[in-house]
Amino acid sequence: MKVLMFGWEFPPFKSGGLGTACYDLTKGLSRQGIKVTFVMPKAPEGAEAEFVNLLGTNNYLKNVKIRTVDSPLLAYNTSESYADYMRRYKILGTKGDVAYGEDLHSEVQRFSEIAKVIAEQEGHDVIHAHDWMAYRAGINAKKVSGKPLVCHIHATEFDRTGNNPNYHISHKEFEGLKEADLVIANSNYTKQNIINQYMIDPKKIKVVHWGIDPENPHYQGDYTSKMSDHDKIVLFLGRVTLQKGPDYFLQTAKKVLAYVPNTKFVVAGSGDMLAWMIEKSAEMEITNNMVFTGFLKGKEVHDAYKMADLFVMPSVSEPFGLTAIESIKNGTPVILSKNSGASEVLTNVLKVDFWDIDEMTNKIVGSLKYRNLYNELRDNSLVEADNFNLDVPAKKVIDAYNHAISYAGGVS
Amino acid sequence: MVSVCIYFQVHQPFRIKKYRVFDIGHSHDYFDEKKNREVCEKVAKKCYLPANKILLDLINNTDGKFKVAFSISGTAIEQFEKYTPEVLDSFKELAKTGKVEFLNETYYHSLAFLYDKDEFKRQVKKHKYKMKELFNFTPTIFRNTELVYNNELAFHVEKMGYDAILAEGADHILDWRSPNFLYTPKTCKKLKLMLKNYKLSDDIAFRFSNKGWEGWPLTSEKFADWVSNNNGNGEVVNLFMDYETLGEHQWEDTGIFDFLKKMPWEILKHHDNEFLLPSEVIKKYEPKAELDIHNFISWADVERDLTAWLGNGMQRAASKELYLIGEVVKQSGDENLIKDWELLTTSDHFYYMCTKWFADGDVHKYFNPYDSPYDSYINFMNVLNDIIIRLKEKAQINKIASAKNTKLKKPFEISERPSSLVLDHVS
């Protein structure tokens, strides 16, 4: 089976979980003998050498072909961040040979047009598009090849914006989900969201919970921070944006410090609320207990998990939350928002309502103070993490392809 | 000739309310009044009241040929007194027939024997007095919490003057032997050991409504046949189970009450059969052999051991710390403090912390008021830390009274080893 896949990011060009998900999915599919052509926009000043190198050394990706389209699009772009990027690009830009779209939406449109050409060139049995920016590309490809379209939803616009969607984006999202022959949602939580928000027929939604790549060498080894000599470390890791609940993290930190004064709260990631968070922590007079690392990638991410005593994910809305499983795999127990897909599949974690600062405090203090609780959580969740790999989700996705093909009629 | 001996366990714990780190040192109100009342009222309606009525009718209509034993925990009785006095009345009504026997257990349905033998004896005595007070009945037969049993327990129970003790007829201790005879514990001279016939007991308690079970549907005729089949290879079939099986674990619509109404009649149809109370069983039969049970057994889970309460580090730490401060708590002379501590010894609190099979979501979940075993541990330890603070304050007050000593130290430390802190202060 051949898959034509449209995505947004792929390591090392990534700003979030979507890149990891796409990389792991293509790796998983490849291991099952599925051929994938992965089409993605390419950042103009991208580190291409590193990228190619990465592919070259990985045997499992032998069935994966990458095609890039010159574009400054990044996953999690908003209209504002795209405009901001274009302003900077115009000042600093050196490449004059590609005509980028004037705004985010015309750029998405341009990418979608190119998809038609690629669909003609690349043979395929099924089209697979990841999140809203790729949906139109998927729809266009389907127009050309007539092959079934599978739209994969990793996060909805409602998740990203705390229910204040940009209607251009939510419309594109709706359009993709509606046109799709089959929709893959990364959790029951997400499935319910798209049923509620877009009235997508539940019958055509298949839930595929995500896995991790246990062979990732970053899970090996130890990393200890000097901070651990005197302090407990509580980690926030992810985009620092409304969706991830950084404000709840700060309020909780303040409360925890009354009980466990020697705690460092590490915020790993960047995002539109980072500056706010730094200012706010000064205002709350907890600056000495806050550590901001900025955006981390690769091994740094895993080191952050490893040095932490506890990983807290206070997300307002977390369609899946792969980081929870990554943290566990690195030996760090997790406190997880109930509004997450991961909480559907993890049992040996502490679960909280993101708004319940008191309960989050209670659980953090308990985890830091009660050594036996901590040990049980860590040991039992580590065992549980063995249930997660790339093969299970890949097989489910292949299953979904077969369904989509049988709905649409016949394999070529 | 087959004698059938039925014993029902009646128990409700005082569940702990949501008790957060902020409450430590500020609130000494630990128990979930609302939840405990709700559960007690619900189970009274679904189980205790209708089942007691059926049993009373059976006793009366069979002219006392049907009889039954109960063990009712002290915490269950306190809840009946508080929330559903009509349940207590209906038990008194049953007691008046003279065809109901009450067994003795630890008042707080605790695992005290494992940690503190004096506390164990204290709780057993307290329960014995309660039985006398309520039902004018002095128990002569002992059953430990969740049928936890071993040689050592039997040794102590014999010394405490009991005639018999109950235990699980676990395969791994019986081997080829039958649970349908009396035995003598290896460590005892006179004490008789009655073993639960877990196959027949669990047919009712666990499998009754299981449509995937080959025995389903379990009719009273079928069950009576199975019981009678033991004729010739056993003397007494001991059917021991939680009373809440009737109507609460097995809902009324499974037909459990109809089964209960008919089953005794079906069993009595075979003329060789009879119902006996435990005290009658041990008068009628003699032990057939000695049983050597060194390791603890219980009636819980497939393991039939202690792992449901003490299988992980959280459970062991919480129990150990609780019992370590027991002596000091009792010395404090503070009645409220002592009562709170006693209510924490109830084994259910440790059962809630069980992580065994937690991931599969099994029977433990059904009885568990918490989202997870971890939540229950945090809650319990928070309460225990508050008890420590109260102890410290009490110790300080005592000290001040005697030597006009220093002020209380603040802020306090949350500790998993509260006992060491307390003992420092008190000694």
CSV table of C-alpha atoms in Angstrom, one decimal, chain A residues 54-354:
chain,number,residue,atom,x,y,z
A,54,LEU,CA,18.6,11.8,10.1
A,55,LEU,CA,16.8,10.0,7.4
A,56,GLY,CA,19.9,8.4,6.1
A,57,THR,CA,20.8,6.8,9.3
A,58,ASN,CA,17.5,5.4,10.1
A,59,ASN,CA,16.8,2.0,8.5
A,60,TYR,CA,13.2,2.0,9.5
A,61,LEU,CA,12.4,4.9,7.3
A,62,LYS,CA,13.5,3.1,4.1
A,63,ASN,CA,9.9,3.2,2.9
A,64,VAL,CA,9.5,6.9,3.5
A,65,LYS,CA,10.1,9.5,0.9
A,66,ILE,CA,10.1,13.2,1.9
A,67,ARG,CA,9.0,15.9,-0.4
A,68,THR,CA,9.2,19.5,0.8
A,69,VAL,CA,7.5,22.5,-0.5
A,70,ASP,CA,9.3,25.8,0.0
A,71,SER,CA,7.2,27.6,2.6
A,72,PRO,CA,7.6,29.4,5.9
A,73,LEU,CA,4.6,27.6,7.3
A,74,LEU,CA,5.1,26.1,10.7
A,75,ALA,CA,2.7,24.0,12.6
A,76,TYR,CA,0.7,25.9,15.2
A,77,ASN,CA,1.0,29.0,13.1
A,78,THR,CA,-1.6,31.6,13.8
A,79,SER,CA,-2.4,34.5,11.5
A,80,GLU,CA,-0.5,36.8,13.8
A,81,SER,CA,2.6,34.7,14.1
A,82,TYR,CA,2.7,34.2,10.4
A,83,ALA,CA,2.4,37.9,9.7
A,84,ASP,CA,5.1,38.5,12.3
A,85,TYR,CA,7.3,35.9,10.6
A,86,MET,CA,6.8,37.5,7.2
A,87,ARG,CA,7.7,40.9,8.6
A,88,ARG,CA,10.9,39.5,9.9
A,89,TYR,CA,11.5,37.5,6.8
A,90,LYS,CA,11.1,40.5,4.6
A,91,ILE,CA,13.7,42.3,6.6
A,92,LEU,CA,16.2,39.5,6.9
A,93,GLY,CA,15.1,37.4,3.9
A,94,THR,CA,17.7,36.4,1.4
A,95,LYS,CA,15.9,34.0,-0.8
A,96,GLY,CA,14.1,36.0,-3.5
A,97,ASP,CA,13.1,33.1,-5.8
A,98,VAL,CA,10.0,31.8,-4.0
A,99,ALA,CA,6.9,33.8,-3.9
A,100,TYR,CA,5.4,33.2,-0.5
A,101,GLY,CA,1.8,34.0,0.3
A,102,GLU,CA,1.1,37.4,1.7
A,103,ASP,CA,-0.7,35.9,4.7
A,104,LEU,CA,-1.1,32.6,6.4
A,105,HIS,CA,-4.2,31.7,4.5
A,106,SER,CA,-2.9,32.4,1.1
A,107,GLU,CA,0.2,30.4,2.0
A,108,VAL,CA,-1.9,27.5,3.0
A,109,GLN,CA,-3.7,27.9,-0.3
A,110,ARG,CA,-0.5,27.8,-2.2
A,111,PHE,CA,0.6,24.7,-0.5
A,112,SER,CA,-2.7,23.1,-1.4
A,113,GLU,CA,-2.3,24.0,-5.0
A,114,ILE,CA,1.1,22.3,-5.1
A,115,ALA,CA,-0.5,19.3,-3.6
A,116,LYS,CA,-2.4,18.7,-6.9
A,117,VAL,CA,0.8,18.5,-8.8
A,118,ILE,CA,2.3,16.1,-6.3
A,119,ALA,CA,-0.8,13.9,-6.3
A,120,GLU,CA,-0.3,13.5,-10.1
A,121,GLN,CA,3.4,12.6,-9.7
A,122,GLU,CA,3.3,10.3,-6.8
A,123,GLY,CA,1.3,7.0,-7.1
A,124,HIS,CA,-0.8,6.3,-4.0
A,125,ASP,CA,-3.8,4.3,-2.7
A,126,VAL,CA,-4.8,6.6,0.1
A,127,ILE,CA,-4.3,10.2,1.1
A,128,HIS,CA,-3.6,11.1,4.7
A,129,ALA,CA,-3.6,14.7,5.9
A,130,HIS,CA,-2.5,15.9,9.4
A,131,ASP,CA,-4.5,18.8,10.9
A,132,TRP,CA,-6.1,21.8,9.3
A,133,MET,CA,-3.3,23.3,7.4
A,134,ALA,CA,-2.9,20.0,5.3
A,135,TYR,CA,-6.6,19.3,4.9
A,136,ARG,CA,-7.1,21.4,1.8
A,137,ALA,CA,-4.0,19.8,0.3
A,138,GLY,CA,-5.6,16.4,1.0
A,139,ILE,CA,-8.9,17.5,-0.6
A,140,ASN,CA,-7.1,18.8,-3.7
A,141,ALA,CA,-5.1,15.6,-4.0
A,142,LYS,CA,-8.2,13.6,-3.8
A,143,LYS,CA,-9.7,15.7,-6.6
A,144,VAL,CA,-6.8,14.7,-8.8
A,145,SER,CA,-6.4,11.0,-7.9
A,146,GLY,CA,-9.8,10.1,-6.7
A,147,LYS,CA,-8.2,8.1,-3.9
A,148,PRO,CA,-9.8,8.1,-0.4
A,149,LEU,CA,-8.9,10.8,2.0
A,150,VAL,CA,-8.1,10.2,5.6
A,151,CYS,CA,-8.0,13.3,7.8
A,152,HIS,CA,-6.1,13.0,11.0
A,153,ILE,CA,-7.0,15.3,13.8
A,154,HIS,CA,-4.3,15.9,16.4
A,155,ALA,CA,-5.8,19.1,17.9
A,156,THR,CA,-8.8,21.2,17.0
A,157,GLU,CA,-8.9,25.0,16.7
A,158,PHE,CA,-11.0,24.9,19.8
A,159,ASP,CA,-8.3,23.2,21.8
A,160,ARG,CA,-5.6,25.6,20.6
A,161,THR,CA,-7.5,28.7,21.4
A,162,GLY,CA,-9.5,27.9,24.5
A,163,ASN,CA,-12.8,27.9,22.6
A,164,ASN,CA,-12.1,31.2,20.8
A,165,PRO,CA,-11.5,29.9,17.4
A,166,ASN,CA,-10.3,31.8,14.4
A,167,TYR,CA,-13.2,31.1,12.0
A,168,HIS,CA,-11.1,30.9,8.9
A,169,ILE,CA,-9.2,28.1,10.6
A,170,SER,CA,-12.1,26.3,12.1
A,171,HIS,CA,-13.8,26.4,8.7
A,172,LYS,CA,-10.8,24.7,7.1
A,173,GLU,CA,-10.8,22.2,9.9
A,174,PHE,CA,-14.5,21.5,9.4
A,175,GLU,CA,-14.2,21.3,5.6
A,176,GLY,CA,-11.4,18.7,5.9
A,177,LEU,CA,-13.2,16.6,8.5
A,178,LYS,CA,-16.4,16.8,6.4
A,179,GLU,CA,-14.7,15.9,3.1
A,180,ALA,CA,-12.7,13.0,4.6
A,181,ASP,CA,-13.8,9.5,3.9
A,182,LEU,CA,-12.5,8.6,7.3
A,183,VAL,CA,-11.3,10.7,10.3
A,184,ILE,CA,-8.6,9.5,12.7
A,185,ALA,CA,-8.9,11.2,16.1
A,186,ASN,CA,-6.0,10.8,18.6
A,187,SER,CA,-8.3,10.2,21.6
A,188,ASN,CA,-12.0,9.8,22.6
A,189,TYR,CA,-11.6,13.2,24.0
A,190,THR,CA,-10.8,14.6,20.5
A,191,LYS,CA,-13.5,12.4,18.9
A,192,GLN,CA,-16.1,13.9,21.2
A,193,ASN,CA,-14.8,17.4,20.5
A,194,ILE,CA,-15.2,17.1,16.7
A,195,ILE,CA,-18.6,15.5,17.2
A,196,ASN,CA,-19.7,18.4,19.4
A,197,GLN,CA,-18.0,21.2,17.4
A,198,TYR,CA,-18.4,20.0,13.8
A,199,MET,CA,-21.1,17.4,14.1
A,200,ILE,CA,-18.9,14.9,12.3
A,201,ASP,CA,-20.6,11.5,11.9
A,202,PRO,CA,-19.2,9.3,14.8
A,203,LYS,CA,-19.3,6.3,12.5
A,204,LYS,CA,-16.5,7.6,10.3
A,205,ILE,CA,-14.3,8.6,13.2
A,206,LYS,CA,-11.7,6.1,14.3
A,207,VAL,CA,-9.7,6.6,17.5
A,208,VAL,CA,-6.0,5.8,17.4
A,209,HIS,CA,-4.2,6.6,20.7
A,210,TRP,CA,-0.7,7.5,20.2
A,211,GLY,CA,2.4,5.6,21.2
A,212,ILE,CA,6.1,6.4,21.7
A,213,ASP,CA,9.2,5.0,20.1
A,214,PRO,CA,10.7,2.9,22.8
A,215,GLU,CA,13.9,2.5,20.7
A,216,ASN,CA,14.5,6.2,20.9
A,217,PRO,CA,18.1,6.3,22.4
A,218,HIS,CA,17.2,9.4,24.4
A,219,TYR,CA,15.2,7.2,26.8
A,220,GLN,CA,18.5,5.6,27.8
A,221,GLY,CA,20.9,6.9,30.4
A,222,ASP,CA,20.5,9.4,33.3
A,223,TYR,CA,20.6,13.1,33.6
A,224,THR,CA,20.8,14.9,36.9
A,225,SER,CA,20.7,18.6,37.4
A,226,LYS,CA,22.7,20.4,40.1
A,227,MET,CA,19.4,21.8,41.2
A,228,SER,CA,18.5,18.4,42.5
A,229,ASP,CA,21.2,18.7,45.2
A,230,HIS,CA,19.0,20.9,47.2
A,231,ASP,CA,15.7,21.2,45.5
A,232,LYS,CA,12.8,19.2,44.2
A,233,ILE,CA,12.0,19.8,40.5
A,234,VAL,CA,8.5,20.1,39.1
A,235,LEU,CA,8.4,20.3,35.3
A,236,PHE,CA,6.1,22.0,32.9
A,237,LEU,CA,6.9,21.1,29.3
A,238,GLY,CA,5.1,22.2,26.2
A,239,ARG,CA,4.2,25.3,24.3
A,240,VAL,CA,3.6,28.1,26.7
A,241,THR,CA,0.2,29.0,25.5
A,242,LEU,CA,-3.3,29.2,26.9
A,243,GLN,CA,-4.2,25.6,25.9
A,244,LYS,CA,-1.4,24.2,28.1
A,245,GLY,CA,-2.5,25.9,31.2
A,246,PRO,CA,0.7,27.8,32.2
A,247,ASP,CA,-1.4,30.2,34.4
A,248,TYR,CA,-2.7,27.3,36.4
A,249,PHE,CA,0.9,26.0,36.7
A,250,LEU,CA,2.0,29.3,38.2
A,251,GLN,CA,-0.8,29.6,40.7
A,252,THR,CA,-0.2,26.1,41.8
A,253,ALA,CA,3.6,26.7,42.1
A,254,LYS,CA,2.9,29.6,44.5
A,255,LYS,CA,0.7,27.4,46.7
A,256,VAL,CA,3.1,24.4,46.7
A,257,LEU,CA,5.9,26.6,47.8
A,258,ALA,CA,4.2,27.2,51.1
A,259,TYR,CA,4.6,23.5,51.9
A,260,VAL,CA,7.7,22.6,50.0
A,261,PRO,CA,9.8,25.7,49.8
A,262,ASN,CA,12.8,24.0,48.2
A,263,THR,CA,11.0,23.4,44.9
A,264,LYS,CA,12.1,24.6,41.5
A,265,PHE,CA,9.4,24.9,38.9
A,266,VAL,CA,11.0,24.4,35.5
A,267,VAL,CA,9.1,25.8,32.5
A,268,ALA,CA,10.5,24.1,29.3
A,269,GLY,CA,9.1,25.5,26.1
A,270,SER,CA,8.3,28.8,24.5
A,271,GLY,CA,5.1,30.4,23.3
A,272,ASP,CA,2.9,33.4,23.3
A,273,MET,CA,2.4,33.4,27.1
A,274,LEU,CA,6.1,33.0,28.0
A,275,ALA,CA,6.8,36.7,28.6
A,276,TRP,CA,3.6,37.0,30.6
A,277,MET,CA,4.6,34.0,32.7
A,278,ILE,CA,8.0,35.5,33.5
A,279,GLU,CA,6.4,38.8,34.5
A,280,LYS,CA,3.7,37.2,36.4
A,281,SER,CA,6.1,35.0,38.4
A,282,ALA,CA,8.0,38.2,39.4
A,283,GLU,CA,4.7,39.8,40.5
A,284,MET,CA,3.9,36.7,42.5
A,285,GLU,CA,7.4,36.9,44.1
A,286,ILE,CA,8.4,33.4,43.1
A,287,THR,CA,11.0,34.2,40.6
A,288,ASN,CA,13.7,32.5,42.6
A,289,ASN,CA,11.8,29.3,42.3
A,290,MET,CA,11.1,29.5,38.6
A,291,VAL,CA,13.4,28.3,35.8
A,292,PHE,CA,12.6,29.1,32.2
A,293,THR,CA,14.5,27.1,29.7
A,294,GLY,CA,13.1,28.3,26.4
A,295,PHE,CA,12.4,25.9,23.6
A,296,LEU,CA,14.0,22.5,23.9
A,297,LYS,CA,14.5,19.8,21.4
A,298,GLY,CA,15.8,16.3,21.0
A,299,LYS,CA,18.0,15.1,23.9
A,300,GLU,CA,17.3,18.3,25.9
A,301,VAL,CA,13.7,17.4,26.2
A,302,HIS,CA,14.5,14.0,27.6
A,303,ASP,CA,17.1,15.5,30.0
A,304,ALA,CA,14.4,17.9,31.2
A,305,TYR,CA,12.2,14.9,32.0
A,306,LYS,CA,15.0,13.0,33.6
A,307,MET,CA,16.1,15.8,35.9
A,308,ALA,CA,12.5,16.4,37.1
A,309,ASP,CA,10.9,14.8,40.1
A,310,LEU,CA,7.5,15.3,38.7
A,311,PHE,CA,6.0,16.3,35.4
A,312,VAL,CA,2.8,18.4,35.6
A,313,MET,CA,0.5,18.8,32.6
A,314,PRO,CA,-2.3,21.3,33.6
A,315,SER,CA,-3.7,21.6,30.1
A,316,VAL,CA,-7.0,23.2,29.6
A,317,SER,CA,-7.4,21.0,26.6
A,318,GLU,CA,-4.9,18.3,25.6
A,319,PRO,CA,-6.1,16.3,22.6
A,320,PHE,CA,-3.6,13.5,23.4
A,321,GLY,CA,-0.6,14.6,25.5
A,322,LEU,CA,2.2,12.3,24.3
A,323,THR,CA,4.6,14.1,26.7
A,324,ALA,CA,3.0,12.3,29.6
A,325,ILE,CA,4.1,9.0,28.3
A,326,GLU,CA,7.5,10.4,27.3
A,327,SER,CA,8.0,11.6,30.9
A,328,ILE,CA,7.0,8.3,32.4
A,329,LYS,CA,9.3,6.4,30.1
A,330,ASN,CA,12.1,8.7,31.4
A,331,GLY,CA,11.3,7.6,34.9
A,332,THR,CA,9.4,10.7,36.0
A,333,PRO,CA,5.8,10.4,37.3
A,334,VAL,CA,3.0,12.5,36.0
A,335,ILE,CA,0.2,14.7,37.2
A,336,LEU,CA,-2.2,15.0,34.3
A,337,SER,CA,-5.2,17.1,33.4
A,338,LYS,CA,-8.4,15.1,33.1
A,339,ASN,CA,-9.1,17.1,29.9
A,340,SER,CA,-6.6,15.0,28.0
A,341,GLY,CA,-6.5,12.0,25.7
A,342,ALA,CA,-3.6,10.5,27.6
A,343,SER,CA,-5.7,10.3,30.8
A,344,GLU,CA,-7.9,7.9,28.9
A,345,VAL,CA,-5.1,5.4,28.5
A,346,LEU,CA,-2.9,6.0,31.6
A,347,THR,CA,-3.9,4.7,35.0
A,348,ASN,CA,-0.8,5.0,37.1
A,349,VAL,CA,-0.8,8.8,37.1
A,350,LEU,CA,-2.4,11.4,39.2
A,351,LYS,CA,-5.3,13.1,37.4
A,352,VAL,CA,-6.7,16.5,38.2
A,353,ASP,CA,-9.1,19.1,36.8
A,354,PHE,CA,-6.9,21.8,35.4
